[in-house]
Coordinates of N, CA and C in Angstrom, one line a residue:
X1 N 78.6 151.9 117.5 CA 77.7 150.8 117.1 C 78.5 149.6 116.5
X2 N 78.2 148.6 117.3 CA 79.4 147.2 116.2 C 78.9 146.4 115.3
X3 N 79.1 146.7 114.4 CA 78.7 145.5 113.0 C 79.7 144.3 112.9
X4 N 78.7 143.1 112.9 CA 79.2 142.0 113.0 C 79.4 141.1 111.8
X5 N 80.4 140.6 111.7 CA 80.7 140.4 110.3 C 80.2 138.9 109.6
X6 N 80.4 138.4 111.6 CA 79.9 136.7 111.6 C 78.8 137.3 112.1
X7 N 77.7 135.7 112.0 CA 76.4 136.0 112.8 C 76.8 135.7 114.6
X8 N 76.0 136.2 115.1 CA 76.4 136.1 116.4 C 76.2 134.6 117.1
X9 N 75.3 134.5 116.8 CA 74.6 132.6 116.7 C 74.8 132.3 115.8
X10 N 74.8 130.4 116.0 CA 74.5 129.6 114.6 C 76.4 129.3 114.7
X11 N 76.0 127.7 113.7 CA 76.8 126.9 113.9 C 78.0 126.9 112.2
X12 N 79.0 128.1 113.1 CA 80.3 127.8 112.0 C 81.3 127.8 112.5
X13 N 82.6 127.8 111.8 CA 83.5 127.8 112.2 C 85.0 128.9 111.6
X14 N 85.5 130.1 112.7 CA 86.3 131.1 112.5 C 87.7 130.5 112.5
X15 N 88.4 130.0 111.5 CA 89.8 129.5 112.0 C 90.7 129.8 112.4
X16 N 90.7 130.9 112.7 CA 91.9 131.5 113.8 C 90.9 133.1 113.9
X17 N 91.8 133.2 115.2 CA 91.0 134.7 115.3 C 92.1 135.8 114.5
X18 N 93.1 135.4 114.0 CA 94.1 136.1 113.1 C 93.9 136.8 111.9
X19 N 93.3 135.2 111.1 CA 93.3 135.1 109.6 C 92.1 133.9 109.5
X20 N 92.5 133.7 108.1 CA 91.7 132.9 107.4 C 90.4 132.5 106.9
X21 N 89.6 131.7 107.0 CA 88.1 131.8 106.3 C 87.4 131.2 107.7
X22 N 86.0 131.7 106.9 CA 84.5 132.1 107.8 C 83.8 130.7 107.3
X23 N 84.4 129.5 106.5 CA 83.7 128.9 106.0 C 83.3 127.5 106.6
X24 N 82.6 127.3 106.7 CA 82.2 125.7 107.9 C 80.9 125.0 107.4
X25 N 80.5 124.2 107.5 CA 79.2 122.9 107.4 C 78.8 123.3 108.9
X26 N 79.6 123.1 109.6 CA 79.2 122.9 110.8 C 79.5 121.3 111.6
X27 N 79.7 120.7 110.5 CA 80.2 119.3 111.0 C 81.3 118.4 111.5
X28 N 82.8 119.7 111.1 CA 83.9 119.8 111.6 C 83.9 120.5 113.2
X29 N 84.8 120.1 113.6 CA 84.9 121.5 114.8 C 86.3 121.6 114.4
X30 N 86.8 122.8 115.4 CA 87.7 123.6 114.8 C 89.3 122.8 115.1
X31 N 89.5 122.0 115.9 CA 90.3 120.9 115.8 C 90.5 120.1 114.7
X32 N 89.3 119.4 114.3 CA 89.4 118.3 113.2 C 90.2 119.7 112.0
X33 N 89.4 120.6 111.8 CA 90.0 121.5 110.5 C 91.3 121.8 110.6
X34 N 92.0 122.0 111.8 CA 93.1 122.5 111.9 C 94.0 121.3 111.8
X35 N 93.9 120.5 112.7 CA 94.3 119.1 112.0 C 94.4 118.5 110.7
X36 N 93.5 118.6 109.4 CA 93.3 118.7 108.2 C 94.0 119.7 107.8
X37 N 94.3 120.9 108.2 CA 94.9 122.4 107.4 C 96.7 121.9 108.3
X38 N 97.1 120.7 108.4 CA 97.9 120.4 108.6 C 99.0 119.2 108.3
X39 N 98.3 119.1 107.0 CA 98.8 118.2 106.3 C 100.6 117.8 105.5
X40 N 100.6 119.4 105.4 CA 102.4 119.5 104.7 C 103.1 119.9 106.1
X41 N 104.5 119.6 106.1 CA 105.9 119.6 106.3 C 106.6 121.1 106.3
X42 N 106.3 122.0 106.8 CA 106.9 123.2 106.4 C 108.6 123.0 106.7
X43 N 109.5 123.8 105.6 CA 110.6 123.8 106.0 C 111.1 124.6 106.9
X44 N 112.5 124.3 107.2 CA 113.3 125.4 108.6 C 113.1 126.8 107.9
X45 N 112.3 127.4 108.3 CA 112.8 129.2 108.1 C 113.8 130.2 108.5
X46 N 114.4 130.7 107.8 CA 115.5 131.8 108.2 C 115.0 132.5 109.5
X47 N 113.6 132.6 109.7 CA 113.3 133.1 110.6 C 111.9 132.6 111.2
X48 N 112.3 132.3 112.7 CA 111.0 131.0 112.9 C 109.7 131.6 113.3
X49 N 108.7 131.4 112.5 CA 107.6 132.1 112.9 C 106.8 131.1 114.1
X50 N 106.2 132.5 114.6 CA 105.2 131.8 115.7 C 104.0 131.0 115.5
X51 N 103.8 130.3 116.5 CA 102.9 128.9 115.9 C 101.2 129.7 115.7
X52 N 100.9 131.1 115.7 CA 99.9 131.5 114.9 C 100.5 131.5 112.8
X53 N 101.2 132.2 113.1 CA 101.7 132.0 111.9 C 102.2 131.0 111.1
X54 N 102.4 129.8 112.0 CA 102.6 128.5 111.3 C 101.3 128.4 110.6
X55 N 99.8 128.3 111.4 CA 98.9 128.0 111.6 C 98.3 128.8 110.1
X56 N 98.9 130.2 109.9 CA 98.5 130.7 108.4 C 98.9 129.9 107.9
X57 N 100.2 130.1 107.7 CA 101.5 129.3 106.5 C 100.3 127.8 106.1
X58 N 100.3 126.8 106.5 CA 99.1 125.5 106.5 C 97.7 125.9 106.1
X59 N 97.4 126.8 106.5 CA 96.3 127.5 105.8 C 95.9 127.9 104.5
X60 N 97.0 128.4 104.1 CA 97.3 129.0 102.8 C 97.8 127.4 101.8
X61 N 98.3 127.0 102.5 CA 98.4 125.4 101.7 C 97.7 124.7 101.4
X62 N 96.6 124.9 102.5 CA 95.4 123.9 102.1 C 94.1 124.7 101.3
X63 N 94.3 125.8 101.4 CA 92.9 126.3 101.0 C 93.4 127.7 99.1
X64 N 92.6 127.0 98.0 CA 93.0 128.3 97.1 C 92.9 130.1 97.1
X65 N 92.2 129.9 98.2 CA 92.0 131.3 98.9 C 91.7 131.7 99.8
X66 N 92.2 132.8 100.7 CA 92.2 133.2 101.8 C 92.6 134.9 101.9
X67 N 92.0 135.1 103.4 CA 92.5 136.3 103.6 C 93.7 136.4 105.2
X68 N 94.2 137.4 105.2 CA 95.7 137.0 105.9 C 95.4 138.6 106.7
X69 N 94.1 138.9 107.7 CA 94.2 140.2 108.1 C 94.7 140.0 109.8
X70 N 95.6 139.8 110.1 CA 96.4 139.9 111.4 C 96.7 141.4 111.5
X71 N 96.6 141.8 112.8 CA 96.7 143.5 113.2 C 98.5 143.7 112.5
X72 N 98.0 145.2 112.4 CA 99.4 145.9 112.6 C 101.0 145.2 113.4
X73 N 101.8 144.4 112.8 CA 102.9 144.1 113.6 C 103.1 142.8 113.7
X74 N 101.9 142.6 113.7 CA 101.9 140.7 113.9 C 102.7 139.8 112.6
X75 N 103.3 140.8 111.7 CA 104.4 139.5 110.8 C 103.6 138.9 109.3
X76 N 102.4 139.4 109.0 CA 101.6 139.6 107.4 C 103.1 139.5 106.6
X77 N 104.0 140.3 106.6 CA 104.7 139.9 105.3 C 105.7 138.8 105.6
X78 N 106.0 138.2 106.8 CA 107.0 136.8 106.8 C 105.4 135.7 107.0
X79 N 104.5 136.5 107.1 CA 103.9 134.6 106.8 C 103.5 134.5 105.3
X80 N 103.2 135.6 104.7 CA 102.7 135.8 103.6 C 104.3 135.3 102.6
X81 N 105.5 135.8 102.7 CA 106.5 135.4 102.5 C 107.0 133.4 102.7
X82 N 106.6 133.4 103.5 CA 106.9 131.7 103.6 C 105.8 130.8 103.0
X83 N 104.3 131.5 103.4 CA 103.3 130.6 102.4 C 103.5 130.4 101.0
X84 N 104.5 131.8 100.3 CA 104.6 131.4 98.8 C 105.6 130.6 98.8
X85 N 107.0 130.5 99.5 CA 107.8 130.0 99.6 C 107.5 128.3 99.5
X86 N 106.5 128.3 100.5 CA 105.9 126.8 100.8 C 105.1 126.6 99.6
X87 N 104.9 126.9 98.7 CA 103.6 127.1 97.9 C 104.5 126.6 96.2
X88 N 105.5 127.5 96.2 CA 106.5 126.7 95.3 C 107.2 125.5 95.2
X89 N 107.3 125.1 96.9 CA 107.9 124.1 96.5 C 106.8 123.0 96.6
X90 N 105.9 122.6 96.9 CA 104.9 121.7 96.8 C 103.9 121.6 95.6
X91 N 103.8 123.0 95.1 CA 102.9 123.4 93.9 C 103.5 123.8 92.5
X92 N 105.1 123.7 92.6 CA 105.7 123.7 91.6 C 105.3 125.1 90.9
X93 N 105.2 126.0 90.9 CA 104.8 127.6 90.7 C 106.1 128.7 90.5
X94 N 105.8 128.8 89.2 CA 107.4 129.8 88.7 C 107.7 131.2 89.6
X95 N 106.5 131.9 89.2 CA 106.3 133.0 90.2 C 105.2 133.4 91.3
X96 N 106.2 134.9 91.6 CA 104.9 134.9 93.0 C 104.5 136.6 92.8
X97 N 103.6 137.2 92.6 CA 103.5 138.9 92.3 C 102.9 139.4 93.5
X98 N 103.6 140.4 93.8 CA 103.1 140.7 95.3 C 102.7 142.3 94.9
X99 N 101.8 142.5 95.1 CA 100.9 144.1 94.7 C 100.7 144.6 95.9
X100 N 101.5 146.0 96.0 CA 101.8 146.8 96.8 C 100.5 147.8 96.7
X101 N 99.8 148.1 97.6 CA 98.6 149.5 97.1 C 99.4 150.6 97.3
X102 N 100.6 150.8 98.8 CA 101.2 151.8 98.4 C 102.8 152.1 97.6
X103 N 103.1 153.1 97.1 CA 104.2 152.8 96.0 C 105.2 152.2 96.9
X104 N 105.1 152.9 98.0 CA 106.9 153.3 98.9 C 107.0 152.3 99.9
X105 N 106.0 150.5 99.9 CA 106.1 149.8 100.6 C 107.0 149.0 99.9
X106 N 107.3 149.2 98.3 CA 107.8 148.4 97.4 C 109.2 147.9 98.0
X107 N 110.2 149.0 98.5 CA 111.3 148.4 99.0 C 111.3 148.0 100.4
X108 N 110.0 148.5 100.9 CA 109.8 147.4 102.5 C 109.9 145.9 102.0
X109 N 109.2 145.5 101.3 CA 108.8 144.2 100.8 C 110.1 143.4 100.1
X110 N 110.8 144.2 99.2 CA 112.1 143.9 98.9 C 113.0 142.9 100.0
X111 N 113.0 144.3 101.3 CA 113.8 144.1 102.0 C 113.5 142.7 103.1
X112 N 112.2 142.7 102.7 CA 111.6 141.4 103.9 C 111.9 139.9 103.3
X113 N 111.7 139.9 102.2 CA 112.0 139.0 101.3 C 113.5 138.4 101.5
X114 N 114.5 139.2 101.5 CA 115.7 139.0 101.8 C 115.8 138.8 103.3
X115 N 115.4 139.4 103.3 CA 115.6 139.3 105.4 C 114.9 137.6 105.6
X116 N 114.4 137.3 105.0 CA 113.3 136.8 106.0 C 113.6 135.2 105.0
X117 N 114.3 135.0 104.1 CA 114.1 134.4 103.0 C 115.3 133.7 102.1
X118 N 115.9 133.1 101.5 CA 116.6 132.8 100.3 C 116.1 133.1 99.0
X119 N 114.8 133.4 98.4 CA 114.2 134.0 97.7 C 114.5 134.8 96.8
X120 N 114.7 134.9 95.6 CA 115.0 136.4 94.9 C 113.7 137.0 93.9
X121 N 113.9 138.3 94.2 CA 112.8 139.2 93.7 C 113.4 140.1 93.4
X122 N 112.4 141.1 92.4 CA 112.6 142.0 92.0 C 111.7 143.2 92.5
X123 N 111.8 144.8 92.0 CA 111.5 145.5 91.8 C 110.7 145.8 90.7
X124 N 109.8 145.6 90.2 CA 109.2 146.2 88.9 C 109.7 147.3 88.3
X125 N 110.5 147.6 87.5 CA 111.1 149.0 86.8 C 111.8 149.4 87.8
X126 N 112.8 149.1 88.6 CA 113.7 149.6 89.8 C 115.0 149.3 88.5
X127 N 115.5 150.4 88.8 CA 116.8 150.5 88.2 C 117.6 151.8 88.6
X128 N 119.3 151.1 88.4 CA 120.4 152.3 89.1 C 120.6 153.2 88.4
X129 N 120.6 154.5 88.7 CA 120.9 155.8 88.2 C 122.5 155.6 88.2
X130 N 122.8 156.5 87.4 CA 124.6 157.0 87.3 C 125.4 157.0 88.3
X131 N 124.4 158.0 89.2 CA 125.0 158.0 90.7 C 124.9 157.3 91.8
X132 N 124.0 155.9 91.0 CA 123.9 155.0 92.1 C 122.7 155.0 92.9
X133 N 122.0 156.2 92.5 CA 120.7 156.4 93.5 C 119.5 155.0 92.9
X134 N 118.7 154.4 93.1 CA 117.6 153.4 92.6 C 116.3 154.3 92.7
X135 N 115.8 154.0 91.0 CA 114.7 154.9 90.6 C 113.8 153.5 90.4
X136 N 112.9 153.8 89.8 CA 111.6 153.7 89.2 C 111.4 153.8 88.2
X137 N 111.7 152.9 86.8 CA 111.3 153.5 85.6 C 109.3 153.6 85.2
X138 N 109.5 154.3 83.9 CA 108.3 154.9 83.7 C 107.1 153.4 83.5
X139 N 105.6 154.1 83.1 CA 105.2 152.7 83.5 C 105.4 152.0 81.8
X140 N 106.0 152.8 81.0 CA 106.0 152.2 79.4 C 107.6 151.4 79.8
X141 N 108.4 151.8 80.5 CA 109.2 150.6 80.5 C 108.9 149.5 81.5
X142 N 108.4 149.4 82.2 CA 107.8 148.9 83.3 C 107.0 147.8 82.6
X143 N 106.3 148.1 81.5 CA 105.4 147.4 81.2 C 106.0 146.4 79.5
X144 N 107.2 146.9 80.1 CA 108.1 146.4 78.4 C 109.0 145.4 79.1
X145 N 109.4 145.5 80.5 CA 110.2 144.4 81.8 C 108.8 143.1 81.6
X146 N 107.8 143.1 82.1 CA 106.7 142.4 82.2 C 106.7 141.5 80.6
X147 N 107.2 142.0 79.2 CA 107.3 141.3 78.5 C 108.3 140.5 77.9
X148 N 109.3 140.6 79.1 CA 110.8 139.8 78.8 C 110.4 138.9 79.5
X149 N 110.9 137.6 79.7 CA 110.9 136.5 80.7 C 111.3 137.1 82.4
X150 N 110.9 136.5 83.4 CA 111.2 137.1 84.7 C 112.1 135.9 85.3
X151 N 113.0 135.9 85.8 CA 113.5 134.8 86.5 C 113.7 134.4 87.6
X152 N 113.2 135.9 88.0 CA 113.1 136.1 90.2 C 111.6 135.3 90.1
X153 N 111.6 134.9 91.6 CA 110.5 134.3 91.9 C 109.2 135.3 92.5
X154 N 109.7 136.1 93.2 CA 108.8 137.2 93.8 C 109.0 138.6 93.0

């Protein structure tokens, strides 16, 4: 059975079939918006995303909120990565906190940041063991990091 999330009729507008918002008058069509959700200059990226993902990236710039649900593979953490990137330097914004739901994506996300980025971030309570192995401190130190100044951006 398919539950439909838009109405099936009736006059709105979906801004990408990717991502983004369900929200419309109806008096735009979906050119004039996309045209309007393209107002900033994005810079050269270490890694050039495709012109759906540009199309986030401008989205996220124009609008205070949005959602970013592109399937499995389609690149969520380099557009999500460059909209804050873009988002700093136009909106002047010290940091960026990126909330993992699962624990062990933490160092995927690390690693995309760098890959994908000039950016520096941290680990919340990541620190080196003796032997060099990288843990996790508890969440009472974790939450004693959060009351020092942070000076990574992500």
């Amino acid at each position: 059975m398919k539950k439909y999330l838009l109405p099936q009729n009736g006059s709105f507008y979906k801004a990408n079939l990717h991502c983004h918002s369900t929200v419309s008058d109806g008096r735009w069509s979906p050119e004039e918006i996309k045209k309007e959700d393209s107002v900033y200059e994005l810079d050269k990226f270490k890694t050039e995303p495709f012109p759906y993902q540009k199309e986030a990236i401008q989205y996220a710039l124009n609008h205070d909120k949005f959602m970013l649900l592109d399937g499995m593979g389609l690149g969520k953490s380099l557009q999500s990565i460059y909209a804050a990137q873009e988002i700093k330097k136009y909106h002047d914004i010290e940091h960026c906190l990126v909330i993992c739901g699962v624990n062990t994506l933490k160092s995927n996300w690390k690693r995309e940041i760098e890959l994908h980025s000039n950016l520096d971030c941290i680990i919340l309570g990541e620190k080196k063991t003796k032997t060099g192995k990288t843990v996790i401190g508890s969440v009472q130190e974790r939450l004693e990091q959060l009351k020092a100044p942070i000076k990574e951006f992500l």
